[in-house]
Amino acid sequence: MAKYQDIYLKIAEKIVSGELKAGTKLPSGEELAQQYNISYITARKVYELLCRNRLVDSRPRQGFFVHNTDQEVYCPEQNLQLGKVGLLLSMNGSMYCEFYNQLLLRLVAEGHAPVSLGFSWMMKNFSHDKAKATLLSYAGAGVETLIIRGDGHFPYKALWEVRKAFRKIIFVMFYSGDMPFDGAAKVLFDMRQAGRLAAEYMLENCFNKFVFITQEPAREEIRRKHGVSSKLFDLDMLDGVEDVCNKNNIDFYDCGRIIARNMPLTDAGCDLRKNIIEAIESGCNAFVCMNDTRALAVYQTAAEIGIKVGKDIGVTGNFNTSLGEALSPALPSIDLNIAMLVEGVANALANDTGNSTMYIQPKIIKRK
């Protein structure tokens, strides 16, 4: 991730969470450069991205101010050209950045004018009516197609009620809604197959007592308000692990464990560390992790208690980030195939795919 994107995310998260209130004056470009030890040009890129996504307003001769997101979120009418493709995606993490950048280049090359509408989770705390109004503001500004990362925060119910305002809706990576969305295209990672690949790798290396480290489920109030499924994509990966266990006459629930823990993962006093140690002490030795960052927590805990990854326990990650190469021993990780995901989205955009679902097949990167 580029430095300006990393700083952008830090400021954006403070704005979305409410830590930086609407109307708050932000540091000047020079002050931001000093604060983050970056060049003035990089600071300008940060503010350009914040302004483009309407998180920040630039006022001539006054400076930069937090946009009033309680009254208005990004309405892209000034930036729209022919193409009218709105992106509700994420750039928080190297895999998501890679997908966003590759998709952007592909869309531009094919004559579209993609416009970032912010993150898919930006509307998670909106009321139902406010989420509907926000989505309708996009349609009113000329957005005909929405490309959405279907995570566990998106307001599916609101989109369902205004879906006819858009020519096409494409969910990518995941779909975590309860709504059927007839007519929408879904280009999704095959998370069940990802779980199978990870579990098979463990058995190949003689690790057979499984631990699945996942994320916290969506909060109940968000689930009910926004129509989020009770079974999120991470549990599809768990299903894949169970498939392999059943095929090999292993009772996952007799000897295995599921650990759910949100960030931060490296806090010495957090539950994740405690649960990893308890799992190891009970004889568990095959750690399948929802992403590479959670795998890092297993590596750190193992080093702390004096056991060796690859010898005493096995660990697999997911999303195949650069972290996998940096760890010692290198981390085997599931590559979810970003290039094929971009190809699938481009195909769904170019053709009348109707109510279709395409699953992108993953592969495991076995590192020595």
CSV table of N, CA and C in Angstrom, one decimal, residues 76-196:
chain,number,residue,atom,x,y,z
A,76,PRO,N,-21.5,11.9,-6.2
A,76,PRO,CA,-20.4,12.1,-7.1
A,76,PRO,C,-20.7,12.9,-8.4
A,77,GLU,N,-21.8,13.7,-8.4
A,77,GLU,CA,-22.2,14.3,-9.7
A,77,GLU,C,-21.1,15.1,-10.3
A,78,GLN,N,-20.2,15.8,-9.6
A,78,GLN,CA,-19.2,16.6,-10.2
A,78,GLN,C,-18.1,15.8,-10.8
A,79,ASN,N,-17.9,14.6,-10.4
A,79,ASN,CA,-16.8,13.8,-11.0
A,79,ASN,C,-17.3,12.8,-12.1
A,80,LEU,N,-18.6,12.6,-12.2
A,80,LEU,CA,-19.1,11.6,-13.2
A,80,LEU,C,-18.9,12.0,-14.6
A,81,GLN,N,-18.5,11.0,-15.4
A,81,GLN,CA,-18.4,11.2,-16.8
A,81,GLN,C,-19.2,10.0,-17.5
A,82,LEU,N,-19.0,9.7,-18.7
A,82,LEU,CA,-19.6,8.6,-19.3
A,82,LEU,C,-19.1,7.3,-18.6
A,83,GLY,N,-19.9,6.4,-18.5
A,83,GLY,CA,-19.5,5.1,-17.8
A,83,GLY,C,-20.3,4.9,-16.6
A,84,LYS,N,-20.4,5.9,-15.7
A,84,LYS,CA,-21.2,5.9,-14.5
A,84,LYS,C,-21.2,4.6,-13.7
A,85,VAL,N,-20.0,4.2,-13.4
A,85,VAL,CA,-19.8,3.0,-12.6
A,85,VAL,C,-19.3,3.4,-11.2
A,86,GLY,N,-20.1,3.1,-10.2
A,86,GLY,CA,-19.8,3.5,-8.8
A,86,GLY,C,-19.2,2.3,-8.0
A,87,LEU,N,-18.0,2.6,-7.4
A,87,LEU,CA,-17.3,1.5,-6.7
A,87,LEU,C,-17.5,1.7,-5.2
A,88,LEU,N,-18.1,0.7,-4.5
A,88,LEU,CA,-18.2,0.7,-3.1
A,88,LEU,C,-17.3,-0.5,-2.6
A,89,LEU,N,-16.1,-0.2,-2.5
A,89,LEU,CA,-15.1,-1.3,-2.3
A,89,LEU,C,-14.3,-1.0,-1.0
A,90,SER,N,-13.1,-1.5,-0.9
A,90,SER,CA,-12.2,-1.3,0.2
A,90,SER,C,-10.8,-1.2,-0.2
A,91,MET,N,-10.0,-0.4,0.4
A,91,MET,CA,-8.6,-0.3,0.2
A,91,MET,C,-7.8,-0.6,1.4
A,92,ASN,N,-8.5,-1.2,2.4
A,92,ASN,CA,-7.9,-1.4,3.7
A,92,ASN,C,-7.2,-2.8,3.7
A,93,GLY,N,-6.0,-2.9,3.3
A,93,GLY,CA,-5.3,-4.2,3.2
A,93,GLY,C,-4.7,-4.4,1.8
A,94,SER,N,-3.6,-5.1,1.7
A,94,SER,CA,-2.9,-5.1,0.4
A,94,SER,C,-3.7,-5.9,-0.6
A,95,MET,N,-4.4,-6.9,-0.3
A,95,MET,CA,-5.2,-7.6,-1.2
A,95,MET,C,-6.3,-6.8,-1.8
A,96,TYR,N,-7.0,-6.0,-0.9
A,96,TYR,CA,-8.1,-5.1,-1.4
A,96,TYR,C,-7.5,-4.0,-2.3
A,97,CYS,N,-6.4,-3.5,-1.9
A,97,CYS,CA,-5.8,-2.4,-2.7
A,97,CYS,C,-5.4,-3.0,-4.1
A,98,GLU,N,-4.8,-4.2,-4.1
A,98,GLU,CA,-4.4,-4.8,-5.4
A,98,GLU,C,-5.7,-5.0,-6.3
A,99,PHE,N,-6.8,-5.5,-5.7
A,99,PHE,CA,-8.0,-5.6,-6.5
A,99,PHE,C,-8.5,-4.3,-7.0
A,100,TYR,N,-8.6,-3.3,-6.1
A,100,TYR,CA,-9.1,-2.0,-6.5
A,100,TYR,C,-8.3,-1.4,-7.6
A,101,ASN,N,-7.0,-1.5,-7.5
A,101,ASN,CA,-6.1,-0.9,-8.5
A,101,ASN,C,-6.2,-1.6,-9.9
A,102,GLN,N,-6.2,-2.9,-9.8
A,102,GLN,CA,-6.4,-3.7,-11.1
A,102,GLN,C,-7.7,-3.5,-11.8
A,103,LEU,N,-8.8,-3.4,-10.9
A,103,LEU,CA,-10.1,-3.2,-11.5
A,103,LEU,C,-10.2,-1.8,-12.1
A,104,LEU,N,-9.7,-0.8,-11.4
A,104,LEU,CA,-9.7,0.6,-11.9
A,104,LEU,C,-9.1,0.7,-13.3
A,105,LEU,N,-7.9,0.1,-13.4
A,105,LEU,CA,-7.2,0.1,-14.7
A,105,LEU,C,-8.0,-0.6,-15.8
A,106,ARG,N,-8.6,-1.7,-15.4
A,106,ARG,CA,-9.4,-2.5,-16.4
A,106,ARG,C,-10.6,-1.7,-16.9
A,107,LEU,N,-11.3,-1.1,-15.9
A,107,LEU,CA,-12.5,-0.3,-16.3
A,107,LEU,C,-12.1,0.9,-17.2
A,108,VAL,N,-11.1,1.6,-16.8
A,108,VAL,CA,-10.7,2.8,-17.6
A,108,VAL,C,-10.3,2.3,-19.0
A,109,ALA,N,-9.5,1.2,-19.1
A,109,ALA,CA,-9.1,0.7,-20.4
A,109,ALA,C,-10.3,0.3,-21.3
A,110,GLU,N,-11.4,-0.1,-20.7
A,110,GLU,CA,-12.6,-0.5,-21.4
A,110,GLU,C,-13.6,0.7,-21.6
A,111,GLY,N,-13.1,1.9,-21.3
A,111,GLY,CA,-14.0,3.1,-21.6
A,111,GLY,C,-14.9,3.5,-20.6
A,112,HIS,N,-14.8,2.9,-19.4
A,112,HIS,CA,-15.7,3.4,-18.3
A,112,HIS,C,-15.1,4.5,-17.5
A,113,ALA,N,-15.9,5.2,-16.8
A,113,ALA,CA,-15.3,6.3,-15.9
A,113,ALA,C,-15.7,5.9,-14.4
A,114,PRO,N,-15.0,5.0,-13.8
A,114,PRO,CA,-15.3,4.5,-12.5
A,114,PRO,C,-15.1,5.6,-11.5
A,115,VAL,N,-16.0,5.7,-10.5
A,115,VAL,CA,-16.0,6.7,-9.4
A,115,VAL,C,-16.0,6.0,-8.1
A,116,SER,N,-15.1,6.3,-7.2
A,116,SER,CA,-15.1,5.8,-5.9
A,116,SER,C,-16.2,6.4,-5.0
A,117,LEU,N,-17.0,5.6,-4.5
A,117,LEU,CA,-18.1,6.0,-3.6
A,117,LEU,C,-17.7,5.8,-2.1
A,118,GLY,N,-16.5,5.4,-1.9
A,118,GLY,CA,-16.1,5.2,-0.5
A,118,GLY,C,-16.0,3.7,-0.2
A,119,PHE,N,-16.0,3.4,1.1
A,119,PHE,CA,-15.9,2.0,1.6
A,119,PHE,C,-17.3,1.4,1.7
A,120,SER,N,-17.3,0.1,1.5
A,120,SER,CA,-18.6,-0.6,1.6
A,120,SER,C,-19.2,-0.6,3.1
A,121,TRP,N,-18.3,-0.4,4.0
A,121,TRP,CA,-18.7,-0.4,5.4
A,121,TRP,C,-19.0,1.0,6.0
A,122,MET,N,-19.0,2.0,5.1
A,122,MET,CA,-19.2,3.4,5.6
A,122,MET,C,-20.6,3.7,6.1
A,123,MET,N,-21.5,2.9,5.5
A,123,MET,CA,-23.0,3.1,5.9
A,123,MET,C,-23.5,2.2,7.0
A,124,LYS,N,-22.6,1.5,7.6
A,124,LYS,CA,-23.1,0.4,8.6
A,124,LYS,C,-23.8,1.0,9.7
A,125,ASN,N,-23.5,2.2,10.2
A,125,ASN,CA,-24.2,2.8,11.3
A,125,ASN,C,-25.3,3.8,10.9
A,126,PHE,N,-25.6,3.8,9.6
A,126,PHE,CA,-26.7,4.7,9.1
A,126,PHE,C,-28.0,4.0,9.5
A,127,SER,N,-29.1,4.8,9.7
A,127,SER,CA,-30.4,4.3,9.8
A,127,SER,C,-30.8,3.7,8.4
A,128,HIS,N,-31.9,2.9,8.4
A,128,HIS,CA,-32.3,2.4,7.2
A,128,HIS,C,-32.7,3.5,6.1
A,129,ASP,N,-33.4,4.5,6.6
A,129,ASP,CA,-33.8,5.5,5.7
A,129,ASP,C,-32.6,6.3,5.2
A,130,LYS,N,-31.7,6.6,6.0
A,130,LYS,CA,-30.5,7.3,5.6
A,130,LYS,C,-29.7,6.5,4.6
A,131,ALA,N,-29.6,5.2,4.8
A,131,ALA,CA,-28.9,4.4,3.8
A,131,ALA,C,-29.6,4.4,2.5
A,132,LYS,N,-30.9,4.4,2.5
A,132,LYS,CA,-31.7,4.5,1.2
A,132,LYS,C,-31.4,5.8,0.5
A,133,ALA,N,-31.5,6.9,1.3
A,133,ALA,CA,-31.3,8.2,0.7
A,133,ALA,C,-29.9,8.3,0.1
A,134,THR,N,-28.9,7.8,0.8
A,134,THR,CA,-27.5,7.8,0.3
A,134,THR,C,-27.4,7.1,-1.1
A,135,LEU,N,-28.0,5.9,-1.1
A,135,LEU,CA,-27.9,5.1,-2.4
A,135,LEU,C,-28.7,5.8,-3.5
A,136,LEU,N,-29.8,6.4,-3.2
A,136,LEU,CA,-30.6,7.2,-4.2
A,136,LEU,C,-29.8,8.4,-4.6
A,137,SER,N,-29.0,9.0,-3.8
A,137,SER,CA,-28.2,10.1,-4.2
A,137,SER,C,-27.2,9.7,-5.2
A,138,TYR,N,-26.7,8.5,-5.1
A,138,TYR,CA,-25.7,8.0,-6.2
A,138,TYR,C,-26.5,7.9,-7.5
A,139,ALA,N,-27.7,7.3,-7.5
A,139,ALA,CA,-28.4,7.1,-8.7
A,139,ALA,C,-28.8,8.5,-9.3
A,140,GLY,N,-29.2,9.4,-8.4
A,140,GLY,CA,-29.5,10.7,-8.9
A,140,GLY,C,-28.4,11.5,-9.5
A,141,ALA,N,-27.2,11.1,-9.1
A,141,ALA,CA,-26.0,11.7,-9.7
A,141,ALA,C,-25.5,11.1,-11.0
A,142,GLY,N,-26.3,10.0,-11.4
A,142,GLY,CA,-25.9,9.4,-12.6
A,142,GLY,C,-25.3,8.1,-12.6
A,143,VAL,N,-25.1,7.5,-11.4
A,143,VAL,CA,-24.5,6.2,-11.3
A,143,VAL,C,-25.5,5.2,-11.7
A,144,GLU,N,-25.1,4.4,-12.8
A,144,GLU,CA,-26.0,3.4,-13.3
A,144,GLU,C,-25.7,2.0,-12.8
A,145,THR,N,-24.4,1.7,-12.5
A,145,THR,CA,-23.9,0.4,-12.0
A,145,THR,C,-23.2,0.6,-10.7
A,146,LEU,N,-23.5,-0.3,-9.8
A,146,LEU,CA,-22.8,-0.3,-8.5
A,146,LEU,C,-22.0,-1.6,-8.4
A,147,ILE,N,-20.7,-1.5,-8.1
A,147,ILE,CA,-19.8,-2.6,-7.8
A,147,ILE,C,-19.5,-2.6,-6.3
A,148,ILE,N,-19.9,-3.6,-5.6
A,148,ILE,CA,-20.0,-3.6,-4.1
A,148,ILE,C,-19.2,-4.8,-3.5
A,149,ARG,N,-18.3,-4.5,-2.6
A,149,ARG,CA,-17.8,-5.6,-1.8
A,149,ARG,C,-18.9,-6.0,-0.8
A,150,GLY,N,-19.4,-7.2,-0.9
A,150,GLY,CA,-20.5,-7.6,-0.1
A,150,GLY,C,-20.1,-8.1,1.3
A,151,ASP,N,-19.7,-7.3,2.1
A,151,ASP,CA,-19.2,-7.7,3.4
A,151,ASP,C,-20.4,-7.6,4.4
A,152,GLY,N,-20.0,-7.9,5.7
A,152,GLY,CA,-21.1,-8.0,6.7
A,152,GLY,C,-21.5,-6.6,7.3
A,153,HIS,N,-21.2,-5.5,6.6
A,153,HIS,CA,-21.6,-4.2,7.1
A,153,HIS,C,-22.5,-3.5,6.2
A,154,PHE,N,-22.6,-4.0,5.0
A,154,PHE,CA,-23.4,-3.2,3.9
A,154,PHE,C,-24.9,-3.3,4.2
A,155,PRO,N,-25.6,-2.2,3.9
A,155,PRO,CA,-27.1,-2.1,4.1
A,155,PRO,C,-27.8,-2.8,3.0
A,156,TYR,N,-27.9,-4.1,3.0
A,156,TYR,CA,-28.6,-4.8,1.9
A,156,TYR,C,-30.0,-4.5,1.8
A,157,LYS,N,-30.7,-4.4,2.9
A,157,LYS,CA,-32.2,-4.1,2.9
A,157,LYS,C,-32.4,-2.8,2.2
A,158,ALA,N,-31.6,-1.8,2.5
A,158,ALA,CA,-31.8,-0.5,1.8
A,158,ALA,C,-31.6,-0.5,0.3
A,159,LEU,N,-30.6,-1.2,-0.1
A,159,LEU,CA,-30.3,-1.4,-1.5
A,159,LEU,C,-31.4,-2.2,-2.2
A,160,TRP,N,-31.9,-3.2,-1.5
A,160,TRP,CA,-33.0,-4.0,-2.1
A,160,TRP,C,-34.2,-3.1,-2.4
A,161,GLU,N,-34.5,-2.2,-1.6
A,161,GLU,CA,-35.7,-1.3,-1.8
A,161,GLU,C,-35.5,-0.3,-2.9
A,162,VAL,N,-34.2,0.0,-3.2
A,162,VAL,CA,-34.0,1.0,-4.3
A,162,VAL,C,-33.3,0.4,-5.4
A,163,ARG,N,-33.2,-0.9,-5.5
A,163,ARG,CA,-32.4,-1.6,-6.5
A,163,ARG,C,-32.8,-1.2,-8.0
A,164,LYS,N,-34.1,-0.9,-8.2
A,164,LYS,CA,-34.5,-0.5,-9.5
A,164,LYS,C,-34.0,0.8,-10.0
A,165,ALA,N,-33.4,1.6,-9.1
A,165,ALA,CA,-32.8,2.9,-9.5
A,165,ALA,C,-31.5,2.6,-10.3
A,166,PHE,N,-31.0,1.4,-10.3
A,166,PHE,CA,-29.7,1.1,-10.9
A,166,PHE,C,-29.9,0.1,-12.0
A,167,ARG,N,-29.1,0.3,-13.1
A,167,ARG,CA,-29.2,-0.6,-14.3
A,167,ARG,C,-28.6,-2.0,-13.9
A,168,LYS,N,-27.5,-2.0,-13.1
A,168,LYS,CA,-26.8,-3.2,-12.8
A,168,LYS,C,-26.2,-3.1,-11.4
A,169,ILE,N,-26.2,-4.2,-10.7
A,169,ILE,CA,-25.6,-4.3,-9.4
A,169,ILE,C,-24.7,-5.5,-9.4
A,170,ILE,N,-23.4,-5.4,-9.0
A,170,ILE,CA,-22.5,-6.5,-9.0
A,170,ILE,C,-21.8,-6.5,-7.6
A,171,PHE,N,-22.1,-7.7,-7.0
A,171,PHE,CA,-21.4,-7.9,-5.7
A,171,PHE,C,-20.1,-8.7,-6.0
A,172,VAL,N,-19.0,-8.3,-5.3
A,172,VAL,CA,-17.7,-8.9,-5.6
A,172,VAL,C,-17.1,-9.4,-4.3
A,173,MET,N,-16.2,-10.3,-4.4
A,173,MET,CA,-15.5,-11.0,-3.3
A,173,MET,C,-16.4,-11.8,-2.5
A,174,PHE,N,-17.4,-11.2,-1.8
A,174,PHE,CA,-18.2,-11.9,-0.9
A,174,PHE,C,-19.7,-11.4,-1.1
A,175,TYR,N,-20.6,-12.2,-0.6
A,175,TYR,CA,-22.0,-11.7,-0.5
A,175,TYR,C,-22.6,-12.2,0.8
A,176,SER,N,-22.8,-11.2,1.7
A,176,SER,CA,-23.2,-11.5,3.1
A,176,SER,C,-24.7,-11.1,3.4
A,177,GLY,N,-25.5,-10.9,2.3
A,177,GLY,CA,-26.9,-10.5,2.5
A,177,GLY,C,-27.9,-11.6,2.6
A,178,ASP,N,-29.0,-11.3,3.2
A,178,ASP,CA,-30.1,-12.3,3.2
A,178,ASP,C,-31.1,-12.1,2.0
A,179,MET,N,-30.9,-10.9,1.2
A,179,MET,CA,-31.8,-10.6,0.1
A,179,MET,C,-31.4,-11.4,-1.1
A,180,PRO,N,-32.4,-11.9,-1.9
A,180,PRO,CA,-32.0,-12.7,-3.1
A,180,PRO,C,-31.4,-11.9,-4.2
A,181,PHE,N,-31.8,-10.6,-4.3
A,181,PHE,CA,-31.2,-9.7,-5.4
A,181,PHE,C,-31.3,-10.3,-6.8
A,182,ASP,N,-32.5,-10.7,-7.2
A,182,ASP,CA,-32.7,-11.2,-8.5
A,182,ASP,C,-32.2,-10.1,-9.5
A,183,GLY,N,-31.4,-10.6,-10.5
A,183,GLY,CA,-30.9,-9.7,-11.5
A,183,GLY,C,-29.5,-9.2,-11.2
A,184,ALA,N,-29.1,-9.3,-9.9
A,184,ALA,CA,-27.7,-8.9,-9.6
A,184,ALA,C,-26.7,-10.0,-9.9
A,185,ALA,N,-25.5,-9.5,-10.3
A,185,ALA,CA,-24.4,-10.5,-10.6
A,185,ALA,C,-23.6,-10.6,-9.4
A,186,LYS,N,-23.1,-11.8,-9.1
A,186,LYS,CA,-22.2,-12.0,-7.9
A,186,LYS,C,-20.9,-12.7,-8.5
A,187,VAL,N,-19.8,-12.1,-8.2
A,187,VAL,CA,-18.5,-12.6,-8.6
A,187,VAL,C,-17.7,-12.8,-7.3
A,188,LEU,N,-17.7,-14.0,-6.8
A,188,LEU,CA,-17.3,-14.3,-5.4
A,188,LEU,C,-16.1,-15.2,-5.3
A,189,PHE,N,-15.3,-15.1,-4.2
A,189,PHE,CA,-14.3,-16.0,-3.9
A,189,PHE,C,-15.0,-17.3,-3.4
A,190,ASP,N,-14.4,-18.5,-3.8
A,190,ASP,CA,-15.0,-19.7,-3.3
A,190,ASP,C,-14.3,-20.0,-2.0
A,191,MET,N,-14.9,-19.5,-0.9
A,191,MET,CA,-14.3,-19.6,0.4
A,191,MET,C,-14.4,-21.1,0.9
A,192,ARG,N,-15.4,-21.8,0.5
A,192,ARG,CA,-15.4,-23.2,0.9
A,192,ARG,C,-14.2,-24.0,0.4
A,193,GLN,N,-13.9,-23.7,-0.9
A,193,GLN,CA,-12.8,-24.4,-1.5
A,193,GLN,C,-11.5,-24.0,-0.8
A,194,ALA,N,-11.4,-22.7,-0.4
A,194,ALA,CA,-10.2,-22.2,0.3
A,194,ALA,C,-10.0,-23.0,1.6
A,195,GLY,N,-11.1,-23.3,2.3
A,195,GLY,CA,-11.0,-24.0,3.5
A,195,GLY,C,-10.6,-25.5,3.3
A,196,ARG,N,-11.1,-26.0,2.2
A,196,ARG,CA,-10.6,-27.4,1.8
A,196,ARG,C,-9.1,-27.5,1.5
